Structures are given as structure tokens and as C-alpha cells.
PDB file of N, CA, C and O in Angstrom:
ATOM      1  N   MET L 281       3.404 -41.950  48.797  1.00  0.00           N
ATOM      2  CA  MET L 281       3.331 -43.363  48.443  1.00  0.00           C
ATOM      3  C   MET L 281       3.932 -43.572  47.049  1.00  0.00           C
ATOM      4  O   MET L 281       3.715 -42.789  46.137  1.00  0.00           O
ATOM      5  N   THR L 282       4.649 -44.645  46.902  1.00  0.00           N
ATOM      6  CA  THR L 282       5.300 -44.966  45.640  1.00  0.00           C
ATOM      7  C   THR L 282       4.268 -45.477  44.630  1.00  0.00           C
ATOM      8  O   THR L 282       3.478 -46.355  44.955  1.00  0.00           O
ATOM      9  N   PRO L 283       4.278 -44.928  43.399  1.00  0.00           N
ATOM     10  CA  PRO L 283       3.325 -45.393  42.382  1.00  0.00           C
ATOM     11  C   PRO L 283       3.453 -46.899  42.142  1.00  0.00           C
ATOM     12  O   PRO L 283       4.548 -47.476  42.230  1.00  0.00           O
ATOM     13  N   LEU L 284       2.343 -47.527  41.807  1.00  0.00           N
ATOM     14  CA  LEU L 284       2.304 -48.969  41.620  1.00  0.00           C
ATOM     15  C   LEU L 284       3.244 -49.435  40.508  1.00  0.00           C
ATOM     16  O   LEU L 284       3.900 -50.474  40.639  1.00  0.00           O
ATOM     17  N   TYR L 285       3.345 -48.671  39.419  1.00  0.00           N
ATOM     18  CA  TYR L 285       4.227 -49.098  38.327  1.00  0.00           C
ATOM     19  C   TYR L 285       5.693 -49.086  38.757  1.00  0.00           C
ATOM     20  O   TYR L 285       6.480 -49.926  38.326  1.00  0.00           O
ATOM     21  N   VAL L 286       6.057 -48.163  39.657  1.00  0.00           N
ATOM     22  CA  VAL L 286       7.428 -48.117  40.175  1.00  0.00           C
ATOM     23  C   VAL L 286       7.673 -49.333  41.078  1.00  0.00           C
ATOM     24  O   VAL L 286       8.746 -49.945  41.038  1.00  0.00           O
ATOM     25  N   GLN L 287       6.672 -49.688  41.871  1.00  0.00           N
ATOM     26  CA  GLN L 287       6.792 -50.870  42.727  1.00  0.00           C
ATOM     27  C   GLN L 287       6.930 -52.143  41.889  1.00  0.00           C
ATOM     28  O   GLN L 287       7.761 -53.007  42.195  1.00  0.00           O
ATOM     29  N   LEU L 288       6.129 -52.254  40.837  1.00  0.00           N
ATOM     30  CA  LEU L 288       6.203 -53.425  39.969  1.00  0.00           C
ATOM     31  C   LEU L 288       7.555 -53.482  39.265  1.00  0.00           C
ATOM     32  O   LEU L 288       8.164 -54.554  39.177  1.00  0.00           O
ATOM     33  N   ALA L 289       8.036 -52.358  38.783  1.00  0.00           N
ATOM     34  CA  ALA L 289       9.353 -52.320  38.137  1.00  0.00           C
ATOM     35  C   ALA L 289      10.433 -52.768  39.121  1.00  0.00           C
ATOM     36  O   ALA L 289      11.364 -53.485  38.744  1.00  0.00           O
ATOM     37  N   ALA L 290      10.318 -52.377  40.391  1.00  0.00           N
ATOM     38  CA  ALA L 290      11.300 -52.774  41.408  1.00  0.00           C
ATOM     39  C   ALA L 290      11.291 -54.287  41.621  1.00  0.00           C
ATOM     40  O   ALA L 290      12.343 -54.913  41.753  1.00  0.00           O
ATOM     41  N   VAL L 291      10.101 -54.877  41.624  1.00  0.00           N
ATOM     42  CA  VAL L 291       9.987 -56.331  41.768  1.00  0.00           C
ATOM     43  C   VAL L 291      10.675 -57.020  40.595  1.00  0.00           C
ATOM     44  O   VAL L 291      11.483 -57.941  40.781  1.00  0.00           O
ATOM     45  N   LEU L 292      10.367 -56.573  39.386  1.00  0.00           N
ATOM     46  CA  LEU L 292      10.970 -57.167  38.190  1.00  0.00           C
ATOM     47  C   LEU L 292      12.474 -56.943  38.164  1.00  0.00           C
ATOM     48  O   LEU L 292      13.242 -57.845  37.804  1.00  0.00           O
ATOM     49  N   ARG L 293      12.932 -55.761  38.563  1.00  0.00           N
ATOM     50  CA  ARG L 293      14.362 -55.436  38.602  1.00  0.00           C
ATOM     51  C   ARG L 293      15.103 -56.406  39.537  1.00  0.00           C
ATOM     52  O   ARG L 293      16.179 -56.904  39.214  1.00  0.00           O
ATOM     53  N   ARG L 294      14.513 -56.651  40.714  1.00  0.00           N
ATOM     54  CA  ARG L 294      15.137 -57.585  41.667  1.00  0.00           C
ATOM     55  C   ARG L 294      15.192 -58.995  41.089  1.00  0.00           C
ATOM     56  O   ARG L 294      16.198 -59.691  41.232  1.00  0.00           O
ATOM     57  N   GLN L 295      14.123 -59.414  40.428  1.00  0.00           N
ATOM     58  CA  GLN L 295      14.103 -60.751  39.834  1.00  0.00           C
ATOM     59  C   GLN L 295      15.138 -60.880  38.723  1.00  0.00           C
ATOM     60  O   GLN L 295      15.779 -61.927  38.582  1.00  0.00           O
ATOM     61  N   ILE L 296      15.319 -59.834  37.949  1.00  0.00           N
ATOM     62  CA  ILE L 296      16.344 -59.837  36.896  1.00  0.00           C
ATOM     63  C   ILE L 296      17.726 -59.906  37.533  1.00  0.00           C
ATOM     64  O   ILE L 296      18.576 -60.696  37.113  1.00  0.00           O
ATOM     65  N   ALA L 297      17.963 -59.106  38.567  1.00  0.00           N
ATOM     66  CA  ALA L 297      19.268 -59.068  39.230  1.00  0.00           C
ATOM     67  C   ALA L 297      19.623 -60.427  39.847  1.00  0.00           C
ATOM     68  O   ALA L 297      20.793 -60.832  39.839  1.00  0.00           O
ATOM     69  N   ARG L 298      18.626 -61.132  40.365  1.00  0.00           N
ATOM     70  CA  ARG L 298      18.864 -62.440  40.988  1.00  0.00           C
ATOM     71  C   ARG L 298      18.916 -63.564  39.963  1.00  0.00           C
ATOM     72  O   ARG L 298      19.163 -64.715  40.315  1.00  0.00           O
ATOM     73  N   GLY L 299      18.656 -63.249  38.700  1.00  0.00           N
ATOM     74  CA  GLY L 299      18.675 -64.260  37.658  1.00  0.00           C
ATOM     75  C   GLY L 299      17.399 -65.077  37.578  1.00  0.00           C
ATOM     76  O   GLY L 299      17.343 -66.088  36.879  1.00  0.00           O
ATOM     77  N   GLU L 300      16.358 -64.646  38.300  1.00  0.00           N
ATOM     78  CA  GLU L 300      15.083 -65.361  38.273  1.00  0.00           C
ATOM     79  C   GLU L 300      14.329 -65.100  36.977  1.00  0.00           C
ATOM     80  O   GLU L 300      13.497 -65.907  36.577  1.00  0.00           O
ATOM     81  N   LEU L 301      14.604 -63.969  36.342  1.00  0.00           N
ATOM     82  CA  LEU L 301      14.012 -63.638  35.048  1.00  0.00           C
ATOM     83  C   LEU L 301      15.146 -63.431  34.055  1.00  0.00           C
ATOM     84  O   LEU L 301      16.090 -62.708  34.332  1.00  0.00           O
ATOM     85  N   SER L 302      15.026 -64.068  32.910  1.00  0.00           N
ATOM     86  CA  SER L 302      15.994 -63.863  31.831  1.00  0.00           C
ATOM     87  C   SER L 302      15.283 -64.186  30.526  1.00  0.00           C
ATOM     88  O   SER L 302      14.201 -64.763  30.529  1.00  0.00           O
ATOM     89  N   GLY L 303      15.895 -63.796  29.443  1.00  0.00           N
ATOM     90  CA  GLY L 303      15.272 -64.051  28.149  1.00  0.00           C
ATOM     91  C   GLY L 303      13.971 -63.287  28.014  1.00  0.00           C
ATOM     92  O   GLY L 303      13.869 -62.120  28.390  1.00  0.00           O
ATOM     93  N   ARG L 304      12.968 -63.972  27.514  1.00  0.00           N
ATOM     94  CA  ARG L 304      11.660 -63.340  27.299  1.00  0.00           C
ATOM     95  C   ARG L 304      10.932 -63.179  28.629  1.00  0.00           C
ATOM     96  O   ARG L 304      10.850 -64.110  29.422  1.00  0.00           O
ATOM     97  N   LEU L 305      10.396 -61.992  28.842  1.00  0.00           N
ATOM     98  CA  LEU L 305       9.660 -61.688  30.062  1.00  0.00           C
ATOM     99  C   LEU L 305       8.185 -62.020  29.890  1.00  0.00           C
ATOM    100  O   LEU L 305       7.700 -62.141  28.766  1.00  0.00           O
ATOM    101  N   PRO L 306       7.456 -62.133  31.002  1.00  0.00           N
ATOM    102  CA  PRO L 306       6.011 -62.354  30.892  1.00  0.00           C
ATOM    103  C   PRO L 306       5.369 -61.209  30.110  1.00  0.00           C
ATOM    104  O   PRO L 306       5.863 -60.085  30.108  1.00  0.00           O
ATOM    105  N   SER L 307       4.260 -61.504  29.477  1.00  0.00           N
ATOM    106  CA  SER L 307       3.545 -60.478  28.714  1.00  0.00           C
ATOM    107  C   SER L 307       2.882 -59.487  29.657  1.00  0.00           C
ATOM    108  O   SER L 307       2.743 -59.735  30.856  1.00  0.00           O
ATOM    109  N   VAL L 308       2.476 -58.364  29.095  1.00  0.00           N
ATOM    110  CA  VAL L 308       1.744 -57.364  29.872  1.00  0.00           C
ATOM    111  C   VAL L 308       0.508 -58.017  30.488  1.00  0.00           C
ATOM    112  O   VAL L 308       0.219 -57.827  31.672  1.00  0.00           O
ATOM    113  N   LYS L 309      -0.190 -58.809  29.699  1.00  0.00           N
ATOM    114  CA  LYS L 309      -1.399 -59.478  30.186  1.00  0.00           C
ATOM    115  C   LYS L 309      -1.076 -60.420  31.351  1.00  0.00           C
ATOM    116  O   LYS L 309      -1.808 -60.476  32.338  1.00  0.00           O
ATOM    117  N   ASP L 310       0.020 -61.159  31.234  1.00  0.00           N
ATOM    118  CA  ASP L 310       0.428 -62.057  32.319  1.00  0.00           C
ATOM    119  C   ASP L 310       0.744 -61.280  33.595  1.00  0.00           C
ATOM    120  O   ASP L 310       0.374 -61.705  34.691  1.00  0.00           O
ATOM    121  N   LEU L 311       1.450 -60.157  33.442  1.00  0.00           N
ATOM    122  CA  LEU L 311       1.757 -59.327  34.618  1.00  0.00           C
ATOM    123  C   LEU L 311       0.482 -58.777  35.238  1.00  0.00           C
ATOM    124  O   LEU L 311       0.361 -58.729  36.470  1.00  0.00           O
ATOM    125  N   GLN L 312      -0.456 -58.354  34.400  1.00  0.00           N
ATOM    126  CA  GLN L 312      -1.741 -57.854  34.892  1.00  0.00           C
ATOM    127  C   GLN L 312      -2.402 -58.885  35.791  1.00  0.00           C
ATOM    128  O   GLN L 312      -2.876 -58.566  36.882  1.00  0.00           O
ATOM    129  N   GLN L 313      -2.434 -60.117  35.322  1.00  0.00           N
ATOM    130  CA  GLN L 313      -3.096 -61.176  36.073  1.00  0.00           C
ATOM    131  C   GLN L 313      -2.309 -61.572  37.314  1.00  0.00           C
ATOM    132  O   GLN L 313      -2.883 -61.729  38.395  1.00  0.00           O
ATOM    133  N   GLN L 314      -1.008 -61.721  37.165  1.00  0.00           N
ATOM    134  CA  GLN L 314      -0.182 -62.179  38.287  1.00  0.00           C
ATOM    135  C   GLN L 314      -0.161 -61.172  39.430  1.00  0.00           C
ATOM    136  O   GLN L 314      -0.231 -61.548  40.595  1.00  0.00           O
ATOM    137  N   TYR L 315      -0.039 -59.877  39.092  1.00  0.00           N
ATOM    138  CA  TYR L 315       0.097 -58.849  40.128  1.00  0.00           C
ATOM    139  C   TYR L 315      -1.191 -58.044  40.344  1.00  0.00           C
ATOM    140  O   TYR L 315      -1.207 -57.119  41.149  1.00  0.00           O
ATOM    141  N   GLU L 316      -2.232 -58.411  39.617  1.00  0.00           N
ATOM    142  CA  GLU L 316      -3.530 -57.745  39.743  1.00  0.00           C
ATOM    143  C   GLU L 316      -3.411 -56.231  39.582  1.00  0.00           C
ATOM    144  O   GLU L 316      -3.802 -55.452  40.450  1.00  0.00           O
ATOM    145  N   VAL L 317      -2.818 -55.844  38.444  1.00  0.00           N
ATOM    146  CA  VAL L 317      -2.638 -54.432  38.124  1.00  0.00           C
ATOM    147  C   VAL L 317      -3.290 -54.143  36.776  1.00  0.00           C
ATOM    148  O   VAL L 317      -3.602 -55.056  36.016  1.00  0.00           O
ATOM    149  N   ALA L 318      -3.466 -52.873  36.481  1.00  0.00           N
ATOM    150  CA  ALA L 318      -4.025 -52.454  35.199  1.00  0.00           C
ATOM    151  C   ALA L 318      -2.978 -52.613  34.092  1.00  0.00           C
ATOM    152  O   ALA L 318      -1.775 -52.639  34.354  1.00  0.00           O
ATOM    153  N   GLN L 319      -3.456 -52.682  32.859  1.00  0.00           N
ATOM    154  CA  GLN L 319      -2.565 -52.797  31.706  1.00  0.00           C
ATOM    155  C   GLN L 319      -1.556 -51.658  31.671  1.00  0.00           C
ATOM    156  O   GLN L 319      -0.371 -51.870  31.444  1.00  0.00           O
ATOM    157  N   GLY L 320      -2.029 -50.439  31.900  1.00  0.00           N
ATOM    158  CA  GLY L 320      -1.137 -49.277  31.877  1.00  0.00           C
ATOM    159  C   GLY L 320      -0.049 -49.355  32.925  1.00  0.00           C
ATOM    160  O   GLY L 320       1.079 -48.913  32.694  1.00  0.00           O
ATOM    161  N   THR L 321      -0.348 -49.932  34.073  1.00  0.00           N
ATOM    162  CA  THR L 321       0.645 -50.084  35.142  1.00  0.00           C
ATOM    163  C   THR L 321       1.765 -51.015  34.683  1.00  0.00           C
ATOM    164  O   THR L 321       2.949 -50.700  34.855  1.00  0.00           O
ATOM    165  N   ALA L 322       1.390 -52.146  34.092  1.00  0.00           N
ATOM    166  CA  ALA L 322       2.388 -53.098  33.597  1.00  0.00           C
ATOM    167  C   ALA L 322       3.214 -52.477  32.468  1.00  0.00           C
ATOM    168  O   ALA L 322       4.446 -52.619  32.428  1.00  0.00           O
ATOM    169  N   GLU L 323       2.550 -51.753  31.564  1.00  0.00           N
ATOM    170  CA  GLU L 323       3.269 -51.118  30.453  1.00  0.00           C
ATOM    171  C   GLU L 323       4.248 -50.063  30.957  1.00  0.00           C
ATOM    172  O   GLU L 323       5.371 -49.959  30.455  1.00  0.00           O
ATOM    173  N   ARG L 324       3.833 -49.278  31.958  1.00  0.00           N
ATOM    174  CA  ARG L 324       4.724 -48.246  32.501  1.00  0.00           C
ATOM    175  C   ARG L 324       5.908 -48.866  33.231  1.00  0.00           C
ATOM    176  O   ARG L 324       7.016 -48.330  33.195  1.00  0.00           O
ATOM    177  N   ALA L 325       5.695 -50.007  33.892  1.00  0.00           N
ATOM    178  CA  ALA L 325       6.803 -50.703  34.562  1.00  0.00           C
ATOM    179  C   ALA L 325       7.831 -51.146  33.525  1.00  0.00           C
ATOM    180  O   ALA L 325       9.044 -50.947  33.710  1.00  0.00           O
ATOM    181  N   PHE L 326       7.362 -51.723  32.412  1.00  0.00           N
ATOM    182  CA  PHE L 326       8.279 -52.124  31.343  1.00  0.00           C
ATOM    183  C   PHE L 326       8.986 -50.907  30.758  1.00  0.00           C
ATOM    184  O   PHE L 326      10.187 -50.959  30.469  1.00  0.00           O
ATOM    185  N   ALA L 327       8.278 -49.812  30.578  1.00  0.00           N
ATOM    186  CA  ALA L 327       8.885 -48.590  30.028  1.00  0.00           C
ATOM    187  C   ALA L 327      10.009 -48.103  30.936  1.00  0.00           C
ATOM    188  O   ALA L 327      11.074 -47.688  30.455  1.00  0.00           O
ATOM    189  N   LEU L 328       9.799 -48.158  32.235  1.00  0.00           N
ATOM    190  CA  LEU L 328      10.821 -47.732  33.183  1.00  0.00           C
ATOM    191  C   LEU L 328      12.062 -48.621  33.073  1.00  0.00           C
ATOM    192  O   LEU L 328      13.200 -48.124  33.045  1.00  0.00           O
ATOM    193  N   LEU L 329      11.858 -49.915  32.965  1.00  0.00           N
ATOM    194  CA  LEU L 329      12.984 -50.848  32.835  1.00  0.00           C
ATOM    195  C   LEU L 329      13.700 -50.672  31.498  1.00  0.00           C
ATOM    196  O   LEU L 329      14.921 -50.834  31.422  1.00  0.00           O
ATOM    197  N   ARG L 330      12.949 -50.309  30.448  1.00  0.00           N
ATOM    198  CA  ARG L 330      13.581 -50.008  29.144  1.00  0.00           C
ATOM    199  C   ARG L 330      14.483 -48.789  29.264  1.00  0.00           C
ATOM    200  O   ARG L 330      15.604 -48.773  28.760  1.00  0.00           O
ATOM    201  N   GLU L 331      13.982 -47.746  29.939  1.00  0.00           N
ATOM    202  CA  GLU L 331      14.769 -46.522  30.129  1.00  0.00           C
ATOM    203  C   GLU L 331      16.063 -46.807  30.883  1.00  0.00           C
ATOM    204  O   GLU L 331      17.076 -46.152  30.654  1.00  0.00           O
ATOM    205  N   GLU L 332      16.027 -47.765  31.790  1.00  0.00           N
ATOM    206  CA  GLU L 332      17.206 -48.132  32.579  1.00  0.00           C
ATOM    207  C   GLU L 332      18.141 -49.070  31.823  1.00  0.00           C
ATOM    208  O   GLU L 332      19.217 -49.395  32.302  1.00  0.00           O
ATOM    209  N   GLY L 333      17.725 -49.533  30.646  1.00  0.00           N
ATOM    210  CA  GLY L 333      18.566 -50.422  29.845  1.00  0.00           C
ATOM    211  C   GLY L 333      18.516 -51.872  30.282  1.00  0.00           C
ATOM    212  O   GLY L 333      19.360 -52.670  29.867  1.00  0.00           O
ATOM    213  N   LEU L 334      17.535 -52.244  31.103  1.00  0.00           N
ATOM    214  CA  LEU L 334      17.428 -53.629  31.571  1.00  0.00           C
ATOM    215  C   LEU L 334      16.577 -54.495  30.653  1.00  0.00           C
ATOM    216  O   LEU L 334      16.709 -55.717  30.655  1.00  0.00           O
ATOM    217  N   VAL L 335      15.708 -53.850  29.872  1.00  0.00           N
ATOM    218  CA  VAL L 335      14.735 -54.575  29.056  1.00  0.00           C
ATOM    219  C   VAL L 335      14.713 -53.986  27.650  1.00  0.00           C
ATOM    220  O   VAL L 335      14.883 -52.785  27.471  1.00  0.00           O
ATOM    221  N   ARG L 336      14.514 -54.863  26.669  1.00  0.00           N
ATOM    222  CA  ARG L 336      14.287 -54.479  25.271  1.00  0.00           C
ATOM    223  C   ARG L 336      12.897 -54.932  24.894  1.00  0.00           C
ATOM    224  O   ARG L 336      12.455 -55.980  25.350  1.00  0.00           O
ATOM    225  N   SER L 337      12.280 -54.174  24.034  1.00  0.00           N
ATOM    226  CA  SER L 337      10.944 -54.556  23.570  1.00  0.00           C
ATOM    227  C   SER L 337      10.900 -54.526  22.059  1.00  0.00           C
ATOM    228  O   SER L 337      11.531 -53.673  21.434  1.00  0.00           O
ATOM    229  N   GLY L 338      10.154 -55.447  21.508  1.00  0.00           N
ATOM    230  CA  GLY L 338       9.945 -55.481  20.068  1.00  0.00           C
ATOM    231  C   GLY L 338       8.459 -55.540  19.781  1.00  0.00           C
ATOM    232  O   GLY L 338       7.758 -56.337  20.398  1.00  0.00           O
ATOM    233  N   GLN L 339       7.986 -54.698  18.901  1.00  0.00           N
ATOM    234  CA  GLN L 339       6.567 -54.664  18.560  1.00  0.00           C
ATOM    235  C   GLN L 339       6.101 -56.052  18.133  1.00  0.00           C
ATOM    236  O   GLN L 339       6.634 -56.625  17.192  1.00  0.00           O
ATOM    237  N   GLY L 340       5.163 -56.597  18.872  1.00  0.00           N
ATOM    238  CA  GLY L 340       4.621 -57.906  18.549  1.00  0.00           C
ATOM    239  C   GLY L 340       5.499 -59.069  18.967  1.00  0.00           C
ATOM    240  O   GLY L 340       5.124 -60.222  18.795  1.00  0.00           O
ATOM    241  N   ARG L 341       6.683 -58.781  19.514  1.00  0.00           N
ATOM    242  CA  ARG L 341       7.590 -59.856  19.922  1.00  0.00           C
ATOM    243  C   ARG L 341       7.646 -60.006  21.431  1.00  0.00           C
ATOM    244  O   ARG L 341       8.007 -61.053  21.935  1.00  0.00           O
ATOM    245  N   GLY L 342       7.372 -58.953  22.160  1.00  0.00           N
ATOM    246  CA  GLY L 342       7.399 -59.032  23.611  1.00  0.00           C
ATOM    247  C   GLY L 342       8.551 -58.255  24.211  1.00  0.00           C
ATOM    248  O   GLY L 342       9.200 -57.439  23.543  1.00  0.00           O
ATOM    249  N   HIS L 343       8.809 -58.542  25.472  1.00  0.00           N
ATOM    250  CA  HIS L 343       9.846 -57.855  26.244  1.00  0.00           C
ATOM    251  C   HIS L 343      10.921 -58.870  26.632  1.00  0.00           C
ATOM    252  O   HIS L 343      10.592 -59.994  27.022  1.00  0.00           O
ATOM    253  N   PHE L 344      12.177 -58.447  26.534  1.00  0.00           N
ATOM    254  CA  PHE L 344      13.301 -59.340  26.794  1.00  0.00           C
ATOM    255  C   PHE L 344      14.307 -58.674  27.726  1.00  0.00           C
ATOM    256  O   PHE L 344      14.560 -57.472  27.610  1.00  0.00           O
ATOM    257  N   VAL L 345      14.908 -59.477  28.601  1.00  0.00           N
ATOM    258  CA  VAL L 345      15.963 -58.976  29.473  1.00  0.00           C
ATOM    259  C   VAL L 345      17.202 -58.741  28.623  1.00  0.00           C
ATOM    260  O   VAL L 345      17.605 -59.604  27.831  1.00  0.00           O
ATOM    261  N   VAL L 346      17.814 -57.580  28.782  1.00  0.00           N
ATOM    262  CA  VAL L 346      19.064 -57.271  28.091  1.00  0.00           C
ATOM    263  C   VAL L 346      20.178 -58.037  28.814  1.00  0.00           C
ATOM    264  O   VAL L 346      20.278 -57.964  30.047  1.00  0.00           O
ATOM    265  N   PRO L 347      21.005 -58.790  28.085  1.00  0.00           N
ATOM    266  CA  PRO L 347      22.104 -59.501  28.745  1.00  0.00           C
ATOM    267  C   PRO L 347      22.985 -58.528  29.537  1.00  0.00           C
ATOM    268  O   PRO L 347      23.194 -57.378  29.128  1.00  0.00           O
ATOM    269  N   GLU L 348      23.481 -58.994  30.658  1.00  0.00           N
ATOM    270  CA  GLU L 348      24.272 -58.147  31.550  1.00  0.00           C
ATOM    271  C   GLU L 348      25.445 -57.490  30.824  1.00  0.00           C
ATOM    272  O   GLU L 348      25.771 -56.328  31.078  1.00  0.00           O
ATOM    273  N   SER L 349      26.073 -58.204  29.896  1.00  0.00           N
ATOM    274  CA  SER L 349      27.223 -57.667  29.170  1.00  0.00           C
ATOM    275  C   SER L 349      26.851 -56.503  28.257  1.00  0.00           C
ATOM    276  O   SER L 349      27.713 -55.734  27.851  1.00  0.00           O
ATOM    277  N   GLU L 350      25.572 -56.350  27.934  1.00  0.00           N
ATOM    278  CA  GLU L 350      25.115 -55.292  27.037  1.00  0.00           C
ATOM    279  C   GLU L 350      24.446 -54.128  27.780  1.00  0.00           C
ATOM    280  O   GLU L 350      24.019 -53.168  27.140  1.00  0.00           O
ATOM    281  N   ARG L 351      24.340 -54.217  29.089  1.00  0.00           N
ATOM    282  CA  ARG L 351      23.671 -53.168  29.867  1.00  0.00           C
ATOM    283  C   ARG L 351      24.605 -51.985  30.086  1.00  0.00           C
ATOM    284  O   ARG L 351      25.822 -52.160  30.185  1.00  0.00           O
ATOM    285  N   PRO L 352      24.020 -50.794  30.223  1.00  0.00           N
ATOM    286  CA  PRO L 352      24.856 -49.622  30.527  1.00  0.00           C
ATOM    287  C   PRO L 352      25.514 -49.766  31.886  1.00  0.00           C
ATOM    288  O   PRO L 352      24.954 -50.411  32.782  1.00  0.00           O
ATOM    289  N   ALA L 353      26.672 -49.178  32.019  1.00  0.00           N
ATOM    290  CA  ALA L 353      27.424 -49.281  33.288  1.00  0.00           C
ATOM    291  C   ALA L 353      26.773 -48.484  34.393  1.00  0.00           C
ATOM    292  O   ALA L 353      26.068 -47.569  34.224  1.00  0.00           O
TER     293      ALA L 353
END
């Protein structure tokens, strides 16, 4: 079975690809409530998207979609 954080990252990845998410992303707390997951699950999903170059994070600022022109090929 696929880990929940991987499933959540896939949902967010699809939304980013379709242009449904851009700019500032929902907070970890918002994701927890919307998808009924633990804080660690939401944080790991964001970490996975950061590793892929789709998301940037700033301490105390939140998570942001990296513009398509700045993403790795």
C-alpha cells in the first residue's frame, strides 16, 4: 500500500500540474483538516514536493509553488 504522504503529494502534484494550485499553498494545518491527515503526513508530502522542485518553503512564510519556468527539467 502506498504511504499516505505519497498519496497526498500526488494529489497536490496533480493540482499544481493542472494549475489549480499556484502561489502560496494551503498551510500544513489546512491540509490536515481538509484531508484528515496527521501533521507529519502533510509535512512529509510538502518535503517530497520540495525534493522534486515543485514547492519552495520559507520558515514562517509557508509553502509556495515554484513557477514552471524555474522548475528542474
